[in-house]
């Protein structure tokens, strides 16, 4: 009798542990999905080993762009996503930095193929993810698998400084456009209050690449960064701005003919140093 009771207790204990483990895994999966960055029709990832690669995926058009920066991985390290975005003139949604050399070979042909994705999953300590999570990796892989190799644009960019890279990328920047944002015809005014000459123009170039219509750029005295919009929150185009600039959008608008006013303040300037 005592043996039967012991077996029941063991069974109940194992059942409870199993339920808790299931709930824990389910909650982790839920958080991965909720915190996913790949929620728009396009996604740009910067992958860095010895080389650097800029991978653009368009899941609606089933197109991809891969830009290789040979032996230039170090020039992108220790910089924020925003700084790399501004220097390239292309918005970067996520970054993957590899500790080992040549971790992303053949990216031009395979995109982030199964082997590369599996390598990142299994060797978490060899890769640093910024702005994306492991659920995003799965989505990148699945979108990549849906794209014909004939619809991949591959380019090589050489140059040691951000301005040189930006200029070389200019001929293919239309390939990075998000058509949903472009077709939405959202107008933007950029206010440079960073104290850094030319910052308004560089951010405007990046936004134009993505598909926003920049109506004006002006300079003001030092202010805190903020985004104000007459477009309701929940719009994918507004959410993309929030993620890109790491700022919350406020409803309402200062005197402006644009749909959105972006004030670049000294706090953003500090993240670029």
PDB file of C-alpha atoms in Angstrom:
ATOM      1  CA  UNK A   1       0.000   0.000   0.000  1.00  0.00           C
ATOM      2  CA  UNK A   2       2.792   2.358   0.983  1.00  0.00           C
ATOM      3  CA  UNK A   3       4.586   1.529  -2.278  1.00  0.00           C
ATOM      4  CA  UNK A   4       1.468   2.443  -4.308  1.00  0.00           C
ATOM      5  CA  UNK A   5       1.179   5.787  -2.489  1.00  0.00           C
ATOM      6  CA  UNK A   6       4.861   6.508  -3.177  1.00  0.00           C
ATOM      7  CA  UNK A   7       4.387   5.780  -6.861  1.00  0.00           C
ATOM      8  CA  UNK A   8       1.363   8.090  -6.962  1.00  0.00           C
ATOM      9  CA  UNK A   9       3.336  10.886  -5.322  1.00  0.00           C
ATOM     10  CA  UNK A  10       6.204  10.403  -7.758  1.00  0.00           C
ATOM     11  CA  UNK A  11       3.748  10.457 -10.658  1.00  0.00           C
ATOM     12  CA  UNK A  12       2.075  13.607  -9.347  1.00  0.00           C
ATOM     13  CA  UNK A  13       5.466  15.277  -8.823  1.00  0.00           C
ATOM     14  CA  UNK A  14       6.623  14.408 -12.350  1.00  0.00           C
ATOM     15  CA  UNK A  15       3.296  15.587 -13.771  1.00  0.00           C
ATOM     16  CA  UNK A  16       3.571  18.955 -11.997  1.00  0.00           C
ATOM     17  CA  UNK A  17       7.200  19.363 -13.087  1.00  0.00           C
ATOM     18  CA  UNK A  18       6.190  18.551 -16.672  1.00  0.00           C
ATOM     19  CA  UNK A  19       3.376  21.121 -16.593  1.00  0.00           C
ATOM     20  CA  UNK A  20       5.678  23.794 -15.161  1.00  0.00           C
ATOM     21  CA  UNK A  21       8.341  23.031 -17.769  1.00  0.00           C
ATOM     22  CA  UNK A  22       5.745  23.239 -20.534  1.00  0.00           C
ATOM     23  CA  UNK A  23       4.411  26.564 -19.213  1.00  0.00           C
ATOM     24  CA  UNK A  24       7.945  27.931 -18.900  1.00  0.00           C
ATOM     25  CA  UNK A  25       8.843  26.963 -22.468  1.00  0.00           C
ATOM     26  CA  UNK A  26       5.532  28.320 -23.763  1.00  0.00           C
ATOM     27  CA  UNK A  27       6.108  31.627 -21.995  1.00  0.00           C
ATOM     28  CA  UNK A  28       9.639  31.890 -23.424  1.00  0.00           C
ATOM     29  CA  UNK A  29       8.306  31.179 -26.913  1.00  0.00           C
ATOM     30  CA  UNK A  30       5.602  33.809 -26.397  1.00  0.00           C
ATOM     31  CA  UNK A  31       8.196  36.400 -25.360  1.00  0.00           C
ATOM     32  CA  UNK A  32      10.330  35.594 -28.426  1.00  0.00           C
ATOM     33  CA  UNK A  33       7.344  36.167 -30.706  1.00  0.00           C
ATOM     34  CA  UNK A  34       6.155  39.316 -28.910  1.00  0.00           C
ATOM     35  CA  UNK A  35       9.651  40.822 -28.891  1.00  0.00           C
ATOM     36  CA  UNK A  36      10.352  39.918 -32.506  1.00  0.00           C
ATOM     37  CA  UNK A  37      11.796  42.698 -34.669  1.00  0.00           C
ATOM     38  CA  UNK A  38      10.967  41.167 -38.049  1.00  0.00           C
ATOM     39  CA  UNK A  39       7.375  42.396 -38.126  1.00  0.00           C
ATOM     40  CA  UNK A  40       7.503  44.528 -41.277  1.00  0.00           C
ATOM     41  CA  UNK A  41       7.556  43.567 -44.941  1.00  0.00           C
ATOM     42  CA  UNK A  42      11.296  44.296 -45.127  1.00  0.00           C
ATOM     43  CA  UNK A  43      14.175  43.606 -42.762  1.00  0.00           C
ATOM     44  CA  UNK A  44      17.835  44.645 -42.859  1.00  0.00           C
ATOM     45  CA  UNK A  45      20.510  42.715 -40.974  1.00  0.00           C
ATOM     46  CA  UNK A  46      24.193  43.566 -40.606  1.00  0.00           C
ATOM     47  CA  UNK A  47      26.309  40.424 -40.162  1.00  0.00           C
ATOM     48  CA  UNK A  48      29.896  40.856 -39.020  1.00  0.00           C
ATOM     49  CA  UNK A  49      32.871  38.505 -38.927  1.00  0.00           C
ATOM     50  CA  UNK A  50      36.178  39.370 -40.626  1.00  0.00           C
ATOM     51  CA  UNK A  51      34.033  40.733 -43.411  1.00  0.00           C
ATOM     52  CA  UNK A  52      30.711  42.506 -43.046  1.00  0.00           C
ATOM     53  CA  UNK A  53      27.492  41.780 -44.903  1.00  0.00           C
ATOM     54  CA  UNK A  54      24.343  43.852 -45.225  1.00  0.00           C
ATOM     55  CA  UNK A  55      21.395  41.541 -45.869  1.00  0.00           C
ATOM     56  CA  UNK A  56      18.064  42.985 -47.028  1.00  0.00           C
ATOM     57  CA  UNK A  57      14.966  40.782 -47.245  1.00  0.00           C
ATOM     58  CA  UNK A  58      11.635  41.765 -48.795  1.00  0.00           C
ATOM     59  CA  UNK A  59       9.083  39.110 -47.925  1.00  0.00           C
ATOM     60  CA  UNK A  60       6.305  40.647 -50.066  1.00  0.00           C
ATOM     61  CA  UNK A  61       8.347  41.065 -53.251  1.00  0.00           C
ATOM     62  CA  UNK A  62      10.381  37.888 -52.594  1.00  0.00           C
ATOM     63  CA  UNK A  63      13.615  39.774 -53.200  1.00  0.00           C
ATOM     64  CA  UNK A  64      16.945  40.045 -51.408  1.00  0.00           C
ATOM     65  CA  UNK A  65      20.049  42.214 -51.477  1.00  0.00           C
ATOM     66  CA  UNK A  66      23.437  41.136 -50.124  1.00  0.00           C
ATOM     67  CA  UNK A  67      26.182  43.742 -49.867  1.00  0.00           C
ATOM     68  CA  UNK A  68      29.628  42.455 -48.924  1.00  0.00           C
ATOM     69  CA  UNK A  69      32.231  44.688 -47.269  1.00  0.00           C
ATOM     70  CA  UNK A  70      35.449  42.632 -47.656  1.00  0.00           C
ATOM     71  CA  UNK A  71      37.831  42.684 -44.662  1.00  0.00           C
ATOM     72  CA  UNK A  72      35.859  45.553 -43.124  1.00  0.00           C
ATOM     73  CA  UNK A  73      34.167  43.830 -40.194  1.00  0.00           C
ATOM     74  CA  UNK A  74      36.138  45.828 -37.632  1.00  0.00           C
ATOM     75  CA  UNK A  75      34.898  49.138 -39.046  1.00  0.00           C
ATOM     76  CA  UNK A  76      31.353  48.245 -37.920  1.00  0.00           C
ATOM     77  CA  UNK A  77      32.232  46.907 -34.470  1.00  0.00           C
ATOM     78  CA  UNK A  78      31.593  48.831 -31.247  1.00  0.00           C
ATOM     79  CA  UNK A  79      29.024  50.997 -32.994  1.00  0.00           C
ATOM     80  CA  UNK A  80      25.302  51.120 -32.327  1.00  0.00           C
ATOM     81  CA  UNK A  81      22.811  50.003 -34.950  1.00  0.00           C
ATOM     82  CA  UNK A  82      21.732  53.618 -35.345  1.00  0.00           C
ATOM     83  CA  UNK A  83      25.255  54.837 -35.974  1.00  0.00           C
ATOM     84  CA  UNK A  84      25.899  52.148 -38.573  1.00  0.00           C
ATOM     85  CA  UNK A  85      22.522  52.950 -40.154  1.00  0.00           C
ATOM     86  CA  UNK A  86      23.338  56.655 -40.416  1.00  0.00           C
ATOM     87  CA  UNK A  87      26.830  56.063 -41.803  1.00  0.00           C
ATOM     88  CA  UNK A  88      25.552  53.660 -44.477  1.00  0.00           C
ATOM     89  CA  UNK A  89      22.385  55.602 -45.205  1.00  0.00           C
ATOM     90  CA  UNK A  90      20.449  52.337 -44.844  1.00  0.00           C
ATOM     91  CA  UNK A  91      18.326  51.490 -41.769  1.00  0.00           C
ATOM     92  CA  UNK A  92      19.656  48.451 -39.913  1.00  0.00           C
ATOM     93  CA  UNK A  93      17.044  46.484 -37.966  1.00  0.00           C
ATOM     94  CA  UNK A  94      19.371  43.927 -36.415  1.00  0.00           C
ATOM     95  CA  UNK A  95      23.028  42.957 -36.089  1.00  0.00           C
ATOM     96  CA  UNK A  96      24.764  39.599 -35.684  1.00  0.00           C
ATOM     97  CA  UNK A  97      28.418  39.735 -34.638  1.00  0.00           C
ATOM     98  CA  UNK A  98      30.485  36.538 -34.871  1.00  0.00           C
ATOM     99  CA  UNK A  99      33.574  35.929 -32.756  1.00  0.00           C
ATOM    100  CA  UNK A 100      35.046  33.494 -35.281  1.00  0.00           C
ATOM    101  CA  UNK A 101      36.357  34.329 -38.734  1.00  0.00           C
ATOM    102  CA  UNK A 102      34.413  33.509 -41.896  1.00  0.00           C
ATOM    103  CA  UNK A 103      31.247  32.572 -40.008  1.00  0.00           C
ATOM    104  CA  UNK A 104      29.032  33.865 -42.824  1.00  0.00           C
ATOM    105  CA  UNK A 105      30.713  32.455 -45.928  1.00  0.00           C
ATOM    106  CA  UNK A 106      28.560  32.064 -49.059  1.00  0.00           C
ATOM    107  CA  UNK A 107      25.934  34.467 -47.730  1.00  0.00           C
ATOM    108  CA  UNK A 108      25.609  35.870 -51.252  1.00  0.00           C
ATOM    109  CA  UNK A 109      24.304  32.518 -52.514  1.00  0.00           C
ATOM    110  CA  UNK A 110      22.586  30.974 -49.492  1.00  0.00           C
ATOM    111  CA  UNK A 111      21.426  34.082 -47.588  1.00  0.00           C
ATOM    112  CA  UNK A 112      21.168  33.005 -43.941  1.00  0.00           C
ATOM    113  CA  UNK A 113      20.779  29.334 -44.838  1.00  0.00           C
ATOM    114  CA  UNK A 114      20.034  26.392 -42.594  1.00  0.00           C
ATOM    115  CA  UNK A 115      23.682  25.725 -41.705  1.00  0.00           C
ATOM    116  CA  UNK A 116      24.348  29.344 -40.748  1.00  0.00           C
ATOM    117  CA  UNK A 117      21.138  29.635 -38.736  1.00  0.00           C
ATOM    118  CA  UNK A 118      21.778  26.320 -36.965  1.00  0.00           C
ATOM    119  CA  UNK A 119      25.318  27.457 -36.174  1.00  0.00           C
ATOM    120  CA  UNK A 120      23.987  30.603 -34.462  1.00  0.00           C
ATOM    121  CA  UNK A 121      21.422  28.573 -32.500  1.00  0.00           C
ATOM    122  CA  UNK A 122      23.898  25.955 -31.282  1.00  0.00           C
ATOM    123  CA  UNK A 123      26.856  28.251 -30.576  1.00  0.00           C
ATOM    124  CA  UNK A 124      25.158  31.110 -28.788  1.00  0.00           C
ATOM    125  CA  UNK A 125      28.386  32.217 -27.083  1.00  0.00           C
ATOM    126  CA  UNK A 126      30.101  32.684 -30.453  1.00  0.00           C
ATOM    127  CA  UNK A 127      27.490  35.145 -31.712  1.00  0.00           C
ATOM    128  CA  UNK A 128      26.115  38.390 -30.330  1.00  0.00           C
ATOM    129  CA  UNK A 129      22.613  39.407 -31.417  1.00  0.00           C
ATOM    130  CA  UNK A 130      21.493  43.026 -31.335  1.00  0.00           C
ATOM    131  CA  UNK A 131      17.994  44.184 -32.274  1.00  0.00           C
ATOM    132  CA  UNK A 132      16.732  40.684 -33.076  1.00  0.00           C
ATOM    133  CA  UNK A 133      16.166  37.349 -31.360  1.00  0.00           C
ATOM    134  CA  UNK A 134      16.183  33.655 -32.263  1.00  0.00           C
ATOM    135  CA  UNK A 135      12.604  33.785 -33.550  1.00  0.00           C
ATOM    136  CA  UNK A 136      13.727  36.503 -35.977  1.00  0.00           C
ATOM    137  CA  UNK A 137      16.516  34.170 -37.138  1.00  0.00           C
ATOM    138  CA  UNK A 138      13.918  31.539 -37.977  1.00  0.00           C
ATOM    139  CA  UNK A 139      11.855  34.089 -39.910  1.00  0.00           C
ATOM    140  CA  UNK A 140      14.947  35.301 -41.784  1.00  0.00           C
ATOM    141  CA  UNK A 141      15.717  31.709 -42.762  1.00  0.00           C
ATOM    142  CA  UNK A 142      12.139  30.995 -43.912  1.00  0.00           C
ATOM    143  CA  UNK A 143      11.897  34.202 -45.956  1.00  0.00           C
ATOM    144  CA  UNK A 144      15.316  33.498 -47.453  1.00  0.00           C
ATOM    145  CA  UNK A 145      14.183  30.013 -48.495  1.00  0.00           C
ATOM    146  CA  UNK A 146      11.191  31.527 -50.327  1.00  0.00           C
ATOM    147  CA  UNK A 147      13.400  33.766 -52.483  1.00  0.00           C
ATOM    148  CA  UNK A 148      14.695  32.534 -55.843  1.00  0.00           C
ATOM    149  CA  UNK A 149      18.460  32.822 -56.251  1.00  0.00           C
ATOM    150  CA  UNK A 150      17.716  34.792 -59.434  1.00  0.00           C
ATOM    151  CA  UNK A 151      16.099  37.498 -57.290  1.00  0.00           C
ATOM    152  CA  UNK A 152      19.186  38.175 -55.170  1.00  0.00           C
ATOM    153  CA  UNK A 153      21.128  41.359 -55.890  1.00  0.00           C
ATOM    154  CA  UNK A 154      24.764  40.954 -54.805  1.00  0.00           C
ATOM    155  CA  UNK A 155      27.171  43.885 -54.515  1.00  0.00           C
ATOM    156  CA  UNK A 156      30.664  44.446 -53.129  1.00  0.00           C
ATOM    157  CA  UNK A 157      31.550  47.730 -51.427  1.00  0.00           C
ATOM    158  CA  UNK A 158      35.119  48.699 -50.611  1.00  0.00           C
ATOM    159  CA  UNK A 159      36.174  51.688 -48.565  1.00  0.00           C
ATOM    160  CA  UNK A 160      37.437  52.411 -45.095  1.00  0.00           C
ATOM    161  CA  UNK A 161      35.086  55.199 -44.015  1.00  0.00           C
ATOM    162  CA  UNK A 162      31.326  55.540 -43.695  1.00  0.00           C
ATOM    163  CA  UNK A 163      31.028  58.299 -46.299  1.00  0.00           C
ATOM    164  CA  UNK A 164      32.759  56.186 -48.953  1.00  0.00           C
ATOM    165  CA  UNK A 165      30.506  53.218 -48.220  1.00  0.00           C
ATOM    166  CA  UNK A 166      27.418  55.437 -48.300  1.00  0.00           C
ATOM    167  CA  UNK A 167      28.362  56.838 -51.696  1.00  0.00           C
ATOM    168  CA  UNK A 168      28.982  53.394 -53.181  1.00  0.00           C
ATOM    169  CA  UNK A 169      25.649  52.144 -51.844  1.00  0.00           C
ATOM    170  CA  UNK A 170      23.761  55.072 -53.392  1.00  0.00           C
ATOM    171  CA  UNK A 171      23.318  53.289 -56.746  1.00  0.00           C
ATOM    172  CA  UNK A 172      21.337  50.431 -55.166  1.00  0.00           C
ATOM    173  CA  UNK A 173      19.536  52.229 -52.338  1.00  0.00           C
ATOM    174  CA  UNK A 174      16.193  51.915 -54.108  1.00  0.00           C
ATOM    175  CA  UNK A 175      16.488  48.157 -53.517  1.00  0.00           C
ATOM    176  CA  UNK A 176      16.221  48.782 -49.746  1.00  0.00           C
ATOM    177  CA  UNK A 177      12.907  50.611 -50.012  1.00  0.00           C
ATOM    178  CA  UNK A 178       9.940  49.325 -48.039  1.00  0.00           C
ATOM    179  CA  UNK A 179       7.101  49.581 -50.514  1.00  0.00           C
ATOM    180  CA  UNK A 180       4.407  49.703 -47.831  1.00  0.00           C
ATOM    181  CA  UNK A 181       6.028  52.764 -46.270  1.00  0.00           C
ATOM    182  CA  UNK A 182       6.710  54.324 -49.674  1.00  0.00           C
ATOM    183  CA  UNK A 183       3.125  53.804 -50.868  1.00  0.00           C
ATOM    184  CA  UNK A 184       1.837  55.264 -47.605  1.00  0.00           C
ATOM    185  CA  UNK A 185       3.402  58.609 -48.633  1.00  0.00           C
ATOM    186  CA  UNK A 186       4.249  59.554 -45.055  1.00  0.00           C
ATOM    187  CA  UNK A 187       5.886  62.972 -44.894  1.00  0.00           C
ATOM    188  CA  UNK A 188       8.593  63.782 -42.361  1.00  0.00           C
ATOM    189  CA  UNK A 189      10.296  66.886 -41.030  1.00  0.00           C
ATOM    190  CA  UNK A 190      13.726  66.386 -39.441  1.00  0.00           C
ATOM    191  CA  UNK A 191      15.018  68.812 -36.823  1.00  0.00           C
ATOM    192  CA  UNK A 192      18.731  68.641 -36.052  1.00  0.00           C
ATOM    193  CA  UNK A 193      19.262  69.692 -32.442  1.00  0.00           C
ATOM    194  CA  UNK A 194      22.325  67.497 -31.852  1.00  0.00           C
ATOM    195  CA  UNK A 195      24.934  70.169 -32.409  1.00  0.00           C
ATOM    196  CA  UNK A 196      26.514  67.917 -35.074  1.00  0.00           C
ATOM    197  CA  UNK A 197      26.679  69.540 -38.511  1.00  0.00           C
ATOM    198  CA  UNK A 198      25.032  67.490 -41.236  1.00  0.00           C
ATOM    199  CA  UNK A 199      23.287  65.051 -38.884  1.00  0.00           C
ATOM    200  CA  UNK A 200      19.830  66.078 -40.126  1.00  0.00           C
ATOM    201  CA  UNK A 201      20.824  65.383 -43.717  1.00  0.00           C
ATOM    202  CA  UNK A 202      22.336  61.980 -42.920  1.00  0.00           C
ATOM    203  CA  UNK A 203      19.250  60.823 -40.994  1.00  0.00           C
ATOM    204  CA  UNK A 204      17.007  62.162 -43.762  1.00  0.00           C
ATOM    205  CA  UNK A 205      18.969  60.154 -46.333  1.00  0.00           C
ATOM    206  CA  UNK A 206      18.446  56.993 -44.284  1.00  0.00           C
ATOM    207  CA  UNK A 207      14.703  57.666 -43.940  1.00  0.00           C
ATOM    208  CA  UNK A 208      14.370  58.377 -47.659  1.00  0.00           C
ATOM    209  CA  UNK A 209      16.052  55.051 -48.418  1.00  0.00           C
ATOM    210  CA  UNK A 210      13.411  53.279 -46.331  1.00  0.00           C
ATOM    211  CA  UNK A 211      10.554  55.035 -48.160  1.00  0.00           C
ATOM    212  CA  UNK A 212       9.590  58.090 -46.091  1.00  0.00           C
ATOM    213  CA  UNK A 213       9.182  61.435 -47.848  1.00  0.00           C
ATOM    214  CA  UNK A 214      11.343  64.054 -46.105  1.00  0.00           C
ATOM    215  CA  UNK A 215       9.850  67.494 -46.718  1.00  0.00           C
ATOM    216  CA  UNK A 216      12.293  69.632 -44.764  1.00  0.00           C
ATOM    217  CA  UNK A 217      15.425  69.637 -42.627  1.00  0.00           C
ATOM    218  CA  UNK A 218      16.120  72.405 -40.153  1.00  0.00           C
ATOM    219  CA  UNK A 219      18.506  73.137 -37.302  1.00  0.00           C
ATOM    220  CA  UNK A 220      17.581  74.271 -33.793  1.00  0.00           C
ATOM    221  CA  UNK A 221      19.284  74.773 -30.455  1.00  0.00           C
ATOM    222  CA  UNK A 222      19.858  71.772 -28.188  1.00  0.00           C
ATOM    223  CA  UNK A 223      16.661  69.871 -27.368  1.00  0.00           C
ATOM    224  CA  UNK A 224      15.713  66.408 -26.188  1.00  0.00           C
ATOM    225  CA  UNK A 225      14.981  63.873 -28.899  1.00  0.00           C
ATOM    226  CA  UNK A 226      11.361  63.068 -29.639  1.00  0.00           C
ATOM    227  CA  UNK A 227       9.009  62.056 -32.420  1.00  0.00           C
ATOM    228  CA  UNK A 228       5.562  63.614 -32.763  1.00  0.00           C
ATOM    229  CA  UNK A 229       2.997  62.406 -35.270  1.00  0.00           C
ATOM    230  CA  UNK A 230      -0.526  63.096 -36.420  1.00  0.00           C
ATOM    231  CA  UNK A 231      -0.773  59.453 -37.517  1.00  0.00           C
ATOM    232  CA  UNK A 232      -2.313  57.142 -34.937  1.00  0.00           C
ATOM    233  CA  UNK A 233      -0.052  54.785 -33.015  1.00  0.00           C
ATOM    234  CA  UNK A 234      -0.175  51.238 -34.309  1.00  0.00           C
ATOM    235  CA  UNK A 235       0.811  52.197 -37.841  1.00  0.00           C
ATOM    236  CA  UNK A 236       3.659  49.912 -39.040  1.00  0.00           C
ATOM    237  CA  UNK A 237       5.466  52.936 -40.485  1.00  0.00           C
ATOM    238  CA  UNK A 238       5.384  54.714 -37.128  1.00  0.00           C
ATOM    239  CA  UNK A 239       6.426  51.559 -35.259  1.00  0.00           C
ATOM    240  CA  UNK A 240       9.406  51.238 -37.630  1.00  0.00           C
ATOM    241  CA  UNK A 241      10.530  54.767 -36.712  1.00  0.00           C
ATOM    242  CA  UNK A 242      10.268  53.937 -33.011  1.00  0.00           C
ATOM    243  CA  UNK A 243      12.462  50.856 -33.399  1.00  0.00           C
ATOM    244  CA  UNK A 244      14.959  52.568 -35.659  1.00  0.00           C
ATOM    245  CA  UNK A 245      15.497  55.642 -33.479  1.00  0.00           C
ATOM    246  CA  UNK A 246      14.666  53.949 -30.155  1.00  0.00           C
ATOM    247  CA  UNK A 247      12.134  56.662 -29.327  1.00  0.00           C
ATOM    248  CA  UNK A 248       8.451  56.550 -28.427  1.00  0.00           C
ATOM    249  CA  UNK A 249       6.138  58.446 -30.755  1.00  0.00           C
ATOM    250  CA  UNK A 250       3.904  61.100 -29.166  1.00  0.00           C
ATOM    251  CA  UNK A 251       0.511  61.920 -30.650  1.00  0.00           C
ATOM    252  CA  UNK A 252      -0.127  65.477 -31.738  1.00  0.00           C
ATOM    253  CA  UNK A 253       2.113  67.695 -33.785  1.00  0.00           C
ATOM    254  CA  UNK A 254       3.932  70.957 -33.572  1.00  0.00           C
ATOM    255  CA  UNK A 255       3.280  73.517 -36.322  1.00  0.00           C
ATOM    256  CA  UNK A 256       4.359  71.571 -39.393  1.00  0.00           C
ATOM    257  CA  UNK A 257       3.046  70.537 -42.777  1.00  0.00           C
ATOM    258  CA  UNK A 258       4.595  67.066 -42.319  1.00  0.00           C
ATOM    259  CA  UNK A 259       2.855  64.009 -40.888  1.00  0.00           C
ATOM    260  CA  UNK A 260       5.787  63.331 -38.562  1.00  0.00           C
ATOM    261  CA  UNK A 261       8.324  65.611 -36.889  1.00  0.00           C
ATOM    262  CA  UNK A 262      11.570  64.019 -35.688  1.00  0.00           C
ATOM    263  CA  UNK A 263      13.726  66.028 -33.307  1.00  0.00           C
ATOM    264  CA  UNK A 264      17.272  64.683 -33.054  1.00  0.00           C
ATOM    265  CA  UNK A 265      18.622  65.825 -29.708  1.00  0.00           C
ATOM    266  CA  UNK A 266      21.809  65.646 -27.712  1.00  0.00           C
ATOM    267  CA  UNK A 267      20.789  62.288 -26.231  1.00  0.00           C
ATOM    268  CA  UNK A 268      20.901  60.701 -29.697  1.00  0.00           C
ATOM    269  CA  UNK A 269      24.228  62.419 -30.350  1.00  0.00           C
ATOM    270  CA  UNK A 270      25.682  60.623 -27.307  1.00  0.00           C
ATOM    271  CA  UNK A 271      24.729  57.205 -28.740  1.00  0.00           C
ATOM    272  CA  UNK A 272      26.723  57.990 -31.886  1.00  0.00           C
ATOM    273  CA  UNK A 273      30.015  58.554 -30.089  1.00  0.00           C
TER     274      UNK A 273
END
